């Protein structure tokens, strides 16, 4: 008999699919938002240095595996397996309608900018979803994005993301996870020797939060201020 984790992998969904994945159409609490204020200690609530200083940090969490490519090196041991409490939103039409409405409000509220971390779990799941981010970046001047995607250049979604990366160089700072063919803008796992080689040659740097050198992304900012590759000791 398959374990719960094996079943989740086989069915391309979260280990917590039954209780922690919802559609916006299931009903939202009064103060519930898809784009949430960050409460994650490792992200921080606000940027405190660099060009985005002062911007509040928001997060979006989708369903791991259901929105991801099964080429991800961490498809089986995704850190979502250890996140039983996070609410994941189903990737459907209602999701993007809510995101648009919420972005409109955030854009008017944060005249000096706001930073959205994509995605705490999950990934860019379709070409249409990527093109919506392009549209939203055009429409909402105060929107900034950072994060990581496993969608590699050479795949349709990966190529579309790369166009956004180029077009919105200072506002769409989404790195490619686990791609050793790229010289810049990747996020790599320390446990791969090729990543440690990049540290030696200074092609990459270790995330300072994991080294206890700073508190959070908000107090660090390297992922959106340099295109040098970042290395995580845990993915
Ligand atoms: S390098 Fe800095 S910005 Fe990037 S993940 Fe680590 S703490 Fe966050």
PDB file of N, CA, C and O in Angstrom, residues 116-187:
ATOM      1  N   UNK A 116       5.689  41.449  -3.692  1.00  0.00           N
ATOM      2  CA  UNK A 116       4.968  40.174  -3.566  1.00  0.00           C
ATOM      3  C   UNK A 116       5.943  39.024  -3.795  1.00  0.00           C
ATOM      4  O   UNK A 116       6.639  38.976  -4.813  1.00  0.00           O
ATOM      5  N   UNK A 117       5.971  38.114  -2.834  1.00  0.00           N
ATOM      6  CA  UNK A 117       6.846  36.936  -2.928  1.00  0.00           C
ATOM      7  C   UNK A 117       6.053  35.788  -3.557  1.00  0.00           C
ATOM      8  O   UNK A 117       5.071  35.317  -2.979  1.00  0.00           O
ATOM      9  N   UNK A 118       6.519  35.363  -4.744  1.00  0.00           N
ATOM     10  CA  UNK A 118       5.860  34.254  -5.455  1.00  0.00           C
ATOM     11  C   UNK A 118       6.789  33.062  -5.496  1.00  0.00           C
ATOM     12  O   UNK A 118       7.946  33.224  -5.847  1.00  0.00           O
ATOM     13  N   UNK A 119       6.300  31.926  -5.250  1.00  0.00           N
ATOM     14  CA  UNK A 119       5.121  31.549  -4.475  1.00  0.00           C
ATOM     15  C   UNK A 119       5.665  30.829  -3.245  1.00  0.00           C
ATOM     16  O   UNK A 119       6.669  30.141  -3.356  1.00  0.00           O
ATOM     17  N   UNK A 120       5.005  30.952  -2.129  1.00  0.00           N
ATOM     18  CA  UNK A 120       5.508  30.238  -0.938  1.00  0.00           C
ATOM     19  C   UNK A 120       5.482  28.738  -1.221  1.00  0.00           C
ATOM     20  O   UNK A 120       6.414  28.012  -0.910  1.00  0.00           O
ATOM     21  N   UNK A 121       4.381  28.287  -1.807  1.00  0.00           N
ATOM     22  CA  UNK A 121       4.301  26.915  -2.340  1.00  0.00           C
ATOM     23  C   UNK A 121       3.705  27.014  -3.731  1.00  0.00           C
ATOM     24  O   UNK A 121       2.963  27.947  -4.029  1.00  0.00           O
ATOM     25  N   UNK A 122       4.007  26.037  -4.571  1.00  0.00           N
ATOM     26  CA  UNK A 122       3.447  26.049  -5.920  1.00  0.00           C
ATOM     27  C   UNK A 122       4.316  26.849  -6.875  1.00  0.00           C
ATOM     28  O   UNK A 122       5.398  27.319  -6.512  1.00  0.00           O
ATOM     29  N   UNK A 123       3.831  26.981  -8.108  1.00  0.00           N
ATOM     30  CA  UNK A 123       4.657  27.610  -9.156  1.00  0.00           C
ATOM     31  C   UNK A 123       3.736  28.260 -10.196  1.00  0.00           C
ATOM     32  O   UNK A 123       2.504  28.137 -10.117  1.00  0.00           O
ATOM     33  N   UNK A 124       4.350  28.924 -11.160  1.00  0.00           N
ATOM     34  CA  UNK A 124       3.598  29.481 -12.291  1.00  0.00           C
ATOM     35  C   UNK A 124       3.047  28.290 -13.067  1.00  0.00           C
ATOM     36  O   UNK A 124       3.812  27.493 -13.589  1.00  0.00           O
ATOM     37  N   UNK A 125       1.722  28.181 -13.110  1.00  0.00           N
ATOM     38  CA  UNK A 125       1.125  26.931 -13.577  1.00  0.00           C
ATOM     39  C   UNK A 125       0.685  26.940 -15.030  1.00  0.00           C
ATOM     40  O   UNK A 125       0.338  25.889 -15.570  1.00  0.00           O
ATOM     41  N   UNK A 126       0.633  28.114 -15.671  1.00  0.00           N
ATOM     42  CA  UNK A 126       0.216  28.139 -17.083  1.00  0.00           C
ATOM     43  C   UNK A 126       0.772  29.387 -17.758  1.00  0.00           C
ATOM     44  O   UNK A 126       1.152  30.360 -17.092  1.00  0.00           O
ATOM     45  N   UNK A 127       0.762  29.346 -19.089  1.00  0.00           N
ATOM     46  CA  UNK A 127       1.207  30.523 -19.850  1.00  0.00           C
ATOM     47  C   UNK A 127       0.269  31.692 -19.592  1.00  0.00           C
ATOM     48  O   UNK A 127       0.698  32.844 -19.487  1.00  0.00           O
ATOM     49  N   UNK A 128      -1.011  31.385 -19.467  1.00  0.00           N
ATOM     50  CA  UNK A 128      -1.981  32.445 -19.211  1.00  0.00           C
ATOM     51  C   UNK A 128      -1.705  33.127 -17.866  1.00  0.00           C
ATOM     52  O   UNK A 128      -1.766  34.356 -17.756  1.00  0.00           O
ATOM     53  N   UNK A 129      -1.370  32.336 -16.869  1.00  0.00           N
ATOM     54  CA  UNK A 129      -1.073  32.906 -15.547  1.00  0.00           C
ATOM     55  C   UNK A 129       0.164  33.810 -15.621  1.00  0.00           C
ATOM     56  O   UNK A 129       0.192  34.880 -15.033  1.00  0.00           O
ATOM     57  N   UNK A 130       1.176  33.389 -16.385  1.00  0.00           N
ATOM     58  CA  UNK A 130       2.367  34.241 -16.544  1.00  0.00           C
ATOM     59  C   UNK A 130       1.970  35.543 -17.244  1.00  0.00           C
ATOM     60  O   UNK A 130       2.383  36.640 -16.842  1.00  0.00           O
ATOM     61  N   UNK A 131       1.132  35.428 -18.268  1.00  0.00           N
ATOM     62  CA  UNK A 131       0.774  36.655 -19.004  1.00  0.00           C
ATOM     63  C   UNK A 131      -0.064  37.585 -18.137  1.00  0.00           C
ATOM     64  O   UNK A 131      -0.027  38.805 -18.315  1.00  0.00           O
ATOM     65  N   UNK A 132      -0.781  37.026 -17.172  1.00  0.00           N
ATOM     66  CA  UNK A 132      -1.513  37.906 -16.250  1.00  0.00           C
ATOM     67  C   UNK A 132      -0.540  38.731 -15.403  1.00  0.00           C
ATOM     68  O   UNK A 132      -0.756  39.926 -15.169  1.00  0.00           O
ATOM     69  N   UNK A 133       0.540  38.101 -14.982  1.00  0.00           N
ATOM     70  CA  UNK A 133       1.527  38.875 -14.200  1.00  0.00           C
ATOM     71  C   UNK A 133       2.127  39.990 -15.055  1.00  0.00           C
ATOM     72  O   UNK A 133       2.391  41.083 -14.577  1.00  0.00           O
ATOM     73  N   UNK A 134       2.297  39.719 -16.336  1.00  0.00           N
ATOM     74  CA  UNK A 134       2.789  40.770 -17.233  1.00  0.00           C
ATOM     75  C   UNK A 134       1.777  41.925 -17.282  1.00  0.00           C
ATOM     76  O   UNK A 134       2.133  43.097 -17.149  1.00  0.00           O
ATOM     77  N   UNK A 135       0.521  41.570 -17.411  1.00  0.00           N
ATOM     78  CA  UNK A 135      -0.550  42.573 -17.477  1.00  0.00           C
ATOM     79  C   UNK A 135      -0.600  43.359 -16.160  1.00  0.00           C
ATOM     80  O   UNK A 135      -0.702  44.592 -16.154  1.00  0.00           O
ATOM     81  N   UNK A 136      -0.515  42.658 -15.053  1.00  0.00           N
ATOM     82  CA  UNK A 136      -0.607  43.328 -13.754  1.00  0.00           C
ATOM     83  C   UNK A 136       0.593  44.251 -13.529  1.00  0.00           C
ATOM     84  O   UNK A 136       0.440  45.341 -12.979  1.00  0.00           O
ATOM     85  N   UNK A 137       1.768  43.834 -13.983  1.00  0.00           N
ATOM     86  CA  UNK A 137       2.944  44.709 -13.835  1.00  0.00           C
ATOM     87  C   UNK A 137       2.781  45.976 -14.684  1.00  0.00           C
ATOM     88  O   UNK A 137       3.229  47.051 -14.301  1.00  0.00           O
ATOM     89  N   UNK A 138       2.122  45.816 -15.843  1.00  0.00           N
ATOM     90  CA  UNK A 138       1.879  46.997 -16.695  1.00  0.00           C
ATOM     91  C   UNK A 138       0.882  47.936 -16.027  1.00  0.00           C
ATOM     92  O   UNK A 138       1.028  49.154 -16.076  1.00  0.00           O
ATOM     93  N   UNK A 139      -0.130  47.335 -15.435  1.00  0.00           N
ATOM     94  CA  UNK A 139      -1.221  48.149 -14.884  1.00  0.00           C
ATOM     95  C   UNK A 139      -0.901  48.736 -13.507  1.00  0.00           C
ATOM     96  O   UNK A 139      -1.325  49.853 -13.201  1.00  0.00           O
ATOM     97  N   UNK A 140      -0.172  48.009 -12.703  1.00  0.00           N
ATOM     98  CA  UNK A 140       0.052  48.434 -11.319  1.00  0.00           C
ATOM     99  C   UNK A 140       1.513  48.850 -11.118  1.00  0.00           C
ATOM    100  O   UNK A 140       2.393  48.018 -10.873  1.00  0.00           O
ATOM    101  N   UNK A 141       1.734  50.147 -11.197  1.00  0.00           N
ATOM    102  CA  UNK A 141       3.108  50.687 -11.142  1.00  0.00           C
ATOM    103  C   UNK A 141       3.830  50.423  -9.827  1.00  0.00           C
ATOM    104  O   UNK A 141       5.052  50.476  -9.768  1.00  0.00           O
ATOM    105  N   UNK A 142       3.053  50.214  -8.767  1.00  0.00           N
ATOM    106  CA  UNK A 142       3.691  50.073  -7.449  1.00  0.00           C
ATOM    107  C   UNK A 142       4.009  48.620  -7.101  1.00  0.00           C
ATOM    108  O   UNK A 142       4.500  48.329  -6.014  1.00  0.00           O
ATOM    109  N   UNK A 143       3.698  47.722  -8.031  1.00  0.00           N
ATOM    110  CA  UNK A 143       3.894  46.284  -7.791  1.00  0.00           C
ATOM    111  C   UNK A 143       5.324  45.832  -8.118  1.00  0.00           C
ATOM    112  O   UNK A 143       5.832  46.102  -9.212  1.00  0.00           O
ATOM    113  N   UNK A 144       5.929  45.154  -7.165  1.00  0.00           N
ATOM    114  CA  UNK A 144       7.251  44.524  -7.342  1.00  0.00           C
ATOM    115  C   UNK A 144       7.111  43.058  -6.950  1.00  0.00           C
ATOM    116  O   UNK A 144       6.338  42.733  -6.053  1.00  0.00           O
ATOM    117  N   UNK A 145       7.859  42.200  -7.641  1.00  0.00           N
ATOM    118  CA  UNK A 145       7.732  40.758  -7.402  1.00  0.00           C
ATOM    119  C   UNK A 145       9.117  40.150  -7.228  1.00  0.00           C
ATOM    120  O   UNK A 145      10.053  40.521  -7.945  1.00  0.00           O
ATOM    121  N   UNK A 146       9.239  39.241  -6.262  1.00  0.00           N
ATOM    122  CA  UNK A 146      10.453  38.429  -6.231  1.00  0.00           C
ATOM    123  C   UNK A 146      10.069  36.995  -5.871  1.00  0.00           C
ATOM    124  O   UNK A 146       8.964  36.739  -5.387  1.00  0.00           O
ATOM    125  N   UNK A 147      10.978  36.065  -6.142  1.00  0.00           N
ATOM    126  CA  UNK A 147      10.691  34.675  -5.812  1.00  0.00           C
ATOM    127  C   UNK A 147      11.509  33.725  -6.663  1.00  0.00           C
ATOM    128  O   UNK A 147      12.548  34.099  -7.224  1.00  0.00           O
ATOM    129  N   UNK A 148      10.984  32.521  -6.767  1.00  0.00           N
ATOM    130  CA  UNK A 148      11.729  31.430  -7.404  1.00  0.00           C
ATOM    131  C   UNK A 148      10.743  30.566  -8.178  1.00  0.00           C
ATOM    132  O   UNK A 148       9.624  30.336  -7.719  1.00  0.00           O
ATOM    133  N   UNK A 149      11.170  30.101  -9.329  1.00  0.00           N
ATOM    134  CA  UNK A 149      10.319  29.205 -10.103  1.00  0.00           C
ATOM    135  C   UNK A 149      11.183  28.098 -10.662  1.00  0.00           C
ATOM    136  O   UNK A 149      12.309  28.335 -11.111  1.00  0.00           O
ATOM    137  N   UNK A 150      10.632  26.900 -10.661  1.00  0.00           N
ATOM    138  CA  UNK A 150      11.380  25.774 -11.212  1.00  0.00           C
ATOM    139  C   UNK A 150      11.165  25.660 -12.717  1.00  0.00           C
ATOM    140  O   UNK A 150      11.778  24.835 -13.374  1.00  0.00           O
ATOM    141  N   UNK A 151      10.308  26.506 -13.287  1.00  0.00           N
ATOM    142  CA  UNK A 151      10.036  26.440 -14.732  1.00  0.00           C
ATOM    143  C   UNK A 151      11.269  26.906 -15.481  1.00  0.00           C
ATOM    144  O   UNK A 151      11.622  28.092 -15.471  1.00  0.00           O
ATOM    145  N   UNK A 152      11.928  25.989 -16.117  1.00  0.00           N
ATOM    146  CA  UNK A 152      13.241  26.286 -16.696  1.00  0.00           C
ATOM    147  C   UNK A 152      13.139  26.936 -18.073  1.00  0.00           C
ATOM    148  O   UNK A 152      12.185  26.675 -18.820  1.00  0.00           O
ATOM    149  N   UNK A 153      14.144  27.738 -18.381  1.00  0.00           N
ATOM    150  CA  UNK A 153      14.241  28.320 -19.722  1.00  0.00           C
ATOM    151  C   UNK A 153      14.380  27.152 -20.701  1.00  0.00           C
ATOM    152  O   UNK A 153      15.101  26.187 -20.432  1.00  0.00           O
ATOM    153  N   UNK A 154      13.626  27.245 -21.810  1.00  0.00           N
ATOM    154  CA  UNK A 154      13.592  26.110 -22.747  1.00  0.00           C
ATOM    155  C   UNK A 154      12.229  25.436 -22.692  1.00  0.00           C
ATOM    156  O   UNK A 154      11.841  24.752 -23.632  1.00  0.00           O
ATOM    157  N   UNK A 155      11.495  25.646 -21.586  1.00  0.00           N
ATOM    158  CA  UNK A 155      10.111  25.155 -21.528  1.00  0.00           C
ATOM    159  C   UNK A 155       9.208  26.353 -21.840  1.00  0.00           C
ATOM    160  O   UNK A 155       9.637  27.510 -21.647  1.00  0.00           O
ATOM    161  N   UNK A 156       7.985  26.128 -22.312  1.00  0.00           N
ATOM    162  CA  UNK A 156       7.130  27.279 -22.669  1.00  0.00           C
ATOM    163  C   UNK A 156       6.934  28.256 -21.498  1.00  0.00           C
ATOM    164  O   UNK A 156       7.087  29.469 -21.671  1.00  0.00           O
ATOM    165  N   UNK A 157       6.626  27.734 -20.322  1.00  0.00           N
ATOM    166  CA  UNK A 157       6.387  28.652 -19.186  1.00  0.00           C
ATOM    167  C   UNK A 157       7.700  29.315 -18.764  1.00  0.00           C
ATOM    168  O   UNK A 157       7.755  30.522 -18.476  1.00  0.00           O
ATOM    169  N   UNK A 158       8.782  28.527 -18.766  1.00  0.00           N
ATOM    170  CA  UNK A 158      10.089  29.082 -18.402  1.00  0.00           C
ATOM    171  C   UNK A 158      10.513  30.198 -19.357  1.00  0.00           C
ATOM    172  O   UNK A 158      11.049  31.225 -18.934  1.00  0.00           O
ATOM    173  N   UNK A 159      10.256  30.015 -20.639  1.00  0.00           N
ATOM    174  CA  UNK A 159      10.602  31.049 -21.622  1.00  0.00           C
ATOM    175  C   UNK A 159       9.762  32.306 -21.407  1.00  0.00           C
ATOM    176  O   UNK A 159      10.263  33.431 -21.499  1.00  0.00           O
ATOM    177  N   UNK A 160       8.489  32.100 -21.121  1.00  0.00           N
ATOM    178  CA  UNK A 160       7.598  33.260 -20.900  1.00  0.00           C
ATOM    179  C   UNK A 160       8.047  34.024 -19.651  1.00  0.00           C
ATOM    180  O   UNK A 160       8.054  35.264 -19.635  1.00  0.00           O
ATOM    181  N   UNK A 161       8.446  33.291 -18.622  1.00  0.00           N
ATOM    182  CA  UNK A 161       8.929  33.959 -17.407  1.00  0.00           C
ATOM    183  C   UNK A 161      10.200  34.751 -17.701  1.00  0.00           C
ATOM    184  O   UNK A 161      10.403  35.848 -17.177  1.00  0.00           O
ATOM    185  N   UNK A 162      11.033  34.180 -18.553  1.00  0.00           N
ATOM    186  CA  UNK A 162      12.290  34.871 -18.855  1.00  0.00           C
ATOM    187  C   UNK A 162      12.034  36.190 -19.585  1.00  0.00           C
ATOM    188  O   UNK A 162      12.744  37.175 -19.364  1.00  0.00           O
ATOM    189  N   UNK A 163      11.027  36.211 -20.434  1.00  0.00           N
ATOM    190  CA  UNK A 163      10.687  37.465 -21.118  1.00  0.00           C
ATOM    191  C   UNK A 163      10.273  38.528 -20.097  1.00  0.00           C
ATOM    192  O   UNK A 163      10.642  39.700 -20.202  1.00  0.00           O
ATOM    193  N   UNK A 164       9.532  38.098 -19.078  1.00  0.00           N
ATOM    194  CA  UNK A 164       9.121  39.051 -18.030  1.00  0.00           C
ATOM    195  C   UNK A 164      10.331  39.543 -17.235  1.00  0.00           C
ATOM    196  O   UNK A 164      10.429  40.716 -16.880  1.00  0.00           O
ATOM    197  N   UNK A 165      11.220  38.615 -16.976  1.00  0.00           N
ATOM    198  CA  UNK A 165      12.451  38.944 -16.237  1.00  0.00           C
ATOM    199  C   UNK A 165      13.232  40.043 -16.968  1.00  0.00           C
ATOM    200  O   UNK A 165      13.798  40.934 -16.363  1.00  0.00           O
ATOM    201  N   UNK A 166      13.256  39.935 -18.295  1.00  0.00           N
ATOM    202  CA  UNK A 166      13.991  40.923 -19.094  1.00  0.00           C
ATOM    203  C   UNK A 166      13.199  42.228 -19.192  1.00  0.00           C
ATOM    204  O   UNK A 166      13.726  43.313 -18.953  1.00  0.00           O
ATOM    205  N   UNK A 167      11.920  42.091 -19.471  1.00  0.00           N
ATOM    206  CA  UNK A 167      11.086  43.284 -19.653  1.00  0.00           C
ATOM    207  C   UNK A 167      10.970  44.115 -18.374  1.00  0.00           C
ATOM    208  O   UNK A 167      11.004  45.332 -18.397  1.00  0.00           O
ATOM    209  N   UNK A 168      10.798  43.414 -17.246  1.00  0.00           N
ATOM    210  CA  UNK A 168      10.601  44.104 -15.967  1.00  0.00           C
ATOM    211  C   UNK A 168      11.821  43.855 -15.076  1.00  0.00           C
ATOM    212  O   UNK A 168      11.684  43.375 -13.950  1.00  0.00           O
ATOM    213  N   UNK A 169      12.990  44.209 -15.585  1.00  0.00           N
ATOM    214  CA  UNK A 169      14.240  43.827 -14.920  1.00  0.00           C
ATOM    215  C   UNK A 169      14.295  44.201 -13.431  1.00  0.00           C
ATOM    216  O   UNK A 169      14.846  43.460 -12.639  1.00  0.00           O
ATOM    217  N   UNK A 170      13.721  45.326 -13.058  1.00  0.00           N
ATOM    218  CA  UNK A 170      13.814  45.718 -11.650  1.00  0.00           C
ATOM    219  C   UNK A 170      12.541  45.479 -10.867  1.00  0.00           C
ATOM    220  O   UNK A 170      12.450  45.839  -9.703  1.00  0.00           O
ATOM    221  N   UNK A 171      11.574  44.857 -11.526  1.00  0.00           N
ATOM    222  CA  UNK A 171      10.297  44.659 -10.821  1.00  0.00           C
ATOM    223  C   UNK A 171       9.832  43.210 -10.792  1.00  0.00           C
ATOM    224  O   UNK A 171       8.957  42.864  -9.994  1.00  0.00           O
ATOM    225  N   UNK A 172      10.367  42.375 -11.636  1.00  0.00           N
ATOM    226  CA  UNK A 172       9.984  40.955 -11.651  1.00  0.00           C
ATOM    227  C   UNK A 172      11.251  40.134 -11.455  1.00  0.00           C
ATOM    228  O   UNK A 172      11.901  39.721 -12.397  1.00  0.00           O
ATOM    229  N   UNK A 173      11.603  39.972 -10.179  1.00  0.00           N
ATOM    230  CA  UNK A 173      12.896  39.374  -9.873  1.00  0.00           C
ATOM    231  C   UNK A 173      12.676  37.929  -9.401  1.00  0.00           C
ATOM    232  O   UNK A 173      12.817  37.601  -8.232  1.00  0.00           O
ATOM    233  N   UNK A 174      12.258  37.113 -10.369  1.00  0.00           N
ATOM    234  CA  UNK A 174      11.954  35.706 -10.087  1.00  0.00           C
ATOM    235  C   UNK A 174      13.086  34.852 -10.643  1.00  0.00           C
ATOM    236  O   UNK A 174      13.355  34.871 -11.849  1.00  0.00           O
ATOM    237  N   UNK A 175      13.762  34.174  -9.748  1.00  0.00           N
ATOM    238  CA  UNK A 175      14.912  33.357 -10.137  1.00  0.00           C
ATOM    239  C   UNK A 175      14.486  31.967 -10.593  1.00  0.00           C
ATOM    240  O   UNK A 175      13.417  31.496 -10.200  1.00  0.00           O
ATOM    241  N   UNK A 176      15.363  31.321 -11.374  1.00  0.00           N
ATOM    242  CA  UNK A 176      15.087  29.954 -11.821  1.00  0.00           C
ATOM    243  C   UNK A 176      15.724  28.989 -10.814  1.00  0.00           C
ATOM    244  O   UNK A 176      16.926  29.071 -10.549  1.00  0.00           O
ATOM    245  N   UNK A 177      14.916  28.093 -10.271  1.00  0.00           N
ATOM    246  CA  UNK A 177      15.451  27.129  -9.302  1.00  0.00           C
ATOM    247  C   UNK A 177      16.150  25.975 -10.001  1.00  0.00           C
ATOM    248  O   UNK A 177      15.607  25.405 -10.961  1.00  0.00           O
ATOM    249  N   UNK A 178      17.315  25.662  -9.492  1.00  0.00           N
ATOM    250  CA  UNK A 178      17.993  24.425  -9.897  1.00  0.00           C
ATOM    251  C   UNK A 178      18.485  24.360 -11.328  1.00  0.00           C
ATOM    252  O   UNK A 178      18.672  23.268 -11.860  1.00  0.00           O
ATOM    253  N   UNK A 179      18.696  25.514 -11.977  1.00  0.00           N
ATOM    254  CA  UNK A 179      19.185  25.476 -13.352  1.00  0.00           C
ATOM    255  C   UNK A 179      20.679  25.794 -13.390  1.00  0.00           C
ATOM    256  O   UNK A 179      21.089  26.936 -13.170  1.00  0.00           O
ATOM    257  N   UNK A 180      21.461  24.780 -13.678  1.00  0.00           N
ATOM    258  CA  UNK A 180      22.916  24.968 -13.682  1.00  0.00           C
ATOM    259  C   UNK A 180      23.435  25.446 -15.039  1.00  0.00           C
ATOM    260  O   UNK A 180      24.613  25.669 -15.201  1.00  0.00           O
ATOM    261  N   UNK A 181      22.543  25.581 -16.009  1.00  0.00           N
ATOM    262  CA  UNK A 181      22.985  26.067 -17.315  1.00  0.00           C
ATOM    263  C   UNK A 181      23.034  27.587 -17.375  1.00  0.00           C
ATOM    264  O   UNK A 181      23.668  28.153 -18.251  1.00  0.00           O
ATOM    265  N   UNK A 182      22.351  28.231 -16.447  1.00  0.00           N
ATOM    266  CA  UNK A 182      22.320  29.696 -16.466  1.00  0.00           C
ATOM    267  C   UNK A 182      23.448  30.269 -15.624  1.00  0.00           C
ATOM    268  O   UNK A 182      23.803  29.703 -14.587  1.00  0.00           O
ATOM    269  N   UNK A 183      23.945  31.416 -16.063  1.00  0.00           N
ATOM    270  CA  UNK A 183      25.062  32.029 -15.318  1.00  0.00           C
ATOM    271  C   UNK A 183      24.548  32.904 -14.175  1.00  0.00           C
ATOM    272  O   UNK A 183      25.244  33.136 -13.196  1.00  0.00           O
ATOM    273  N   UNK A 184      23.336  33.422 -14.334  1.00  0.00           N
ATOM    274  CA  UNK A 184      22.801  34.357 -13.330  1.00  0.00           C
ATOM    275  C   UNK A 184      21.334  34.045 -13.053  1.00  0.00           C
ATOM    276  O   UNK A 184      20.710  33.262 -13.767  1.00  0.00           O
ATOM    277  N   UNK A 185      20.809  34.707 -12.017  1.00  0.00           N
ATOM    278  CA  UNK A 185      19.385  34.655 -11.648  1.00  0.00           C
ATOM    279  C   UNK A 185      18.859  33.243 -11.391  1.00  0.00           C
ATOM    280  O   UNK A 185      17.725  32.915 -11.753  1.00  0.00           O
ATOM    281  N   UNK A 186      19.702  32.428 -10.760  1.00  0.00           N
ATOM    282  CA  UNK A 186      19.204  31.110 -10.360  1.00  0.00           C
ATOM    283  C   UNK A 186      19.213  31.011  -8.842  1.00  0.00           C
ATOM    284  O   UNK A 186      19.805  31.837  -8.138  1.00  0.00           O
ATOM    285  N   UNK A 187      18.526  29.984  -8.352  1.00  0.00           N
ATOM    286  CA  UNK A 187      18.529  29.636  -6.933  1.00  0.00           C
ATOM    287  C   UNK A 187      18.872  28.156  -6.875  1.00  0.00           C
ATOM    288  O   UNK A 187      18.185  27.340  -7.495  1.00  0.00           O
TER     289      UNK A 187
END
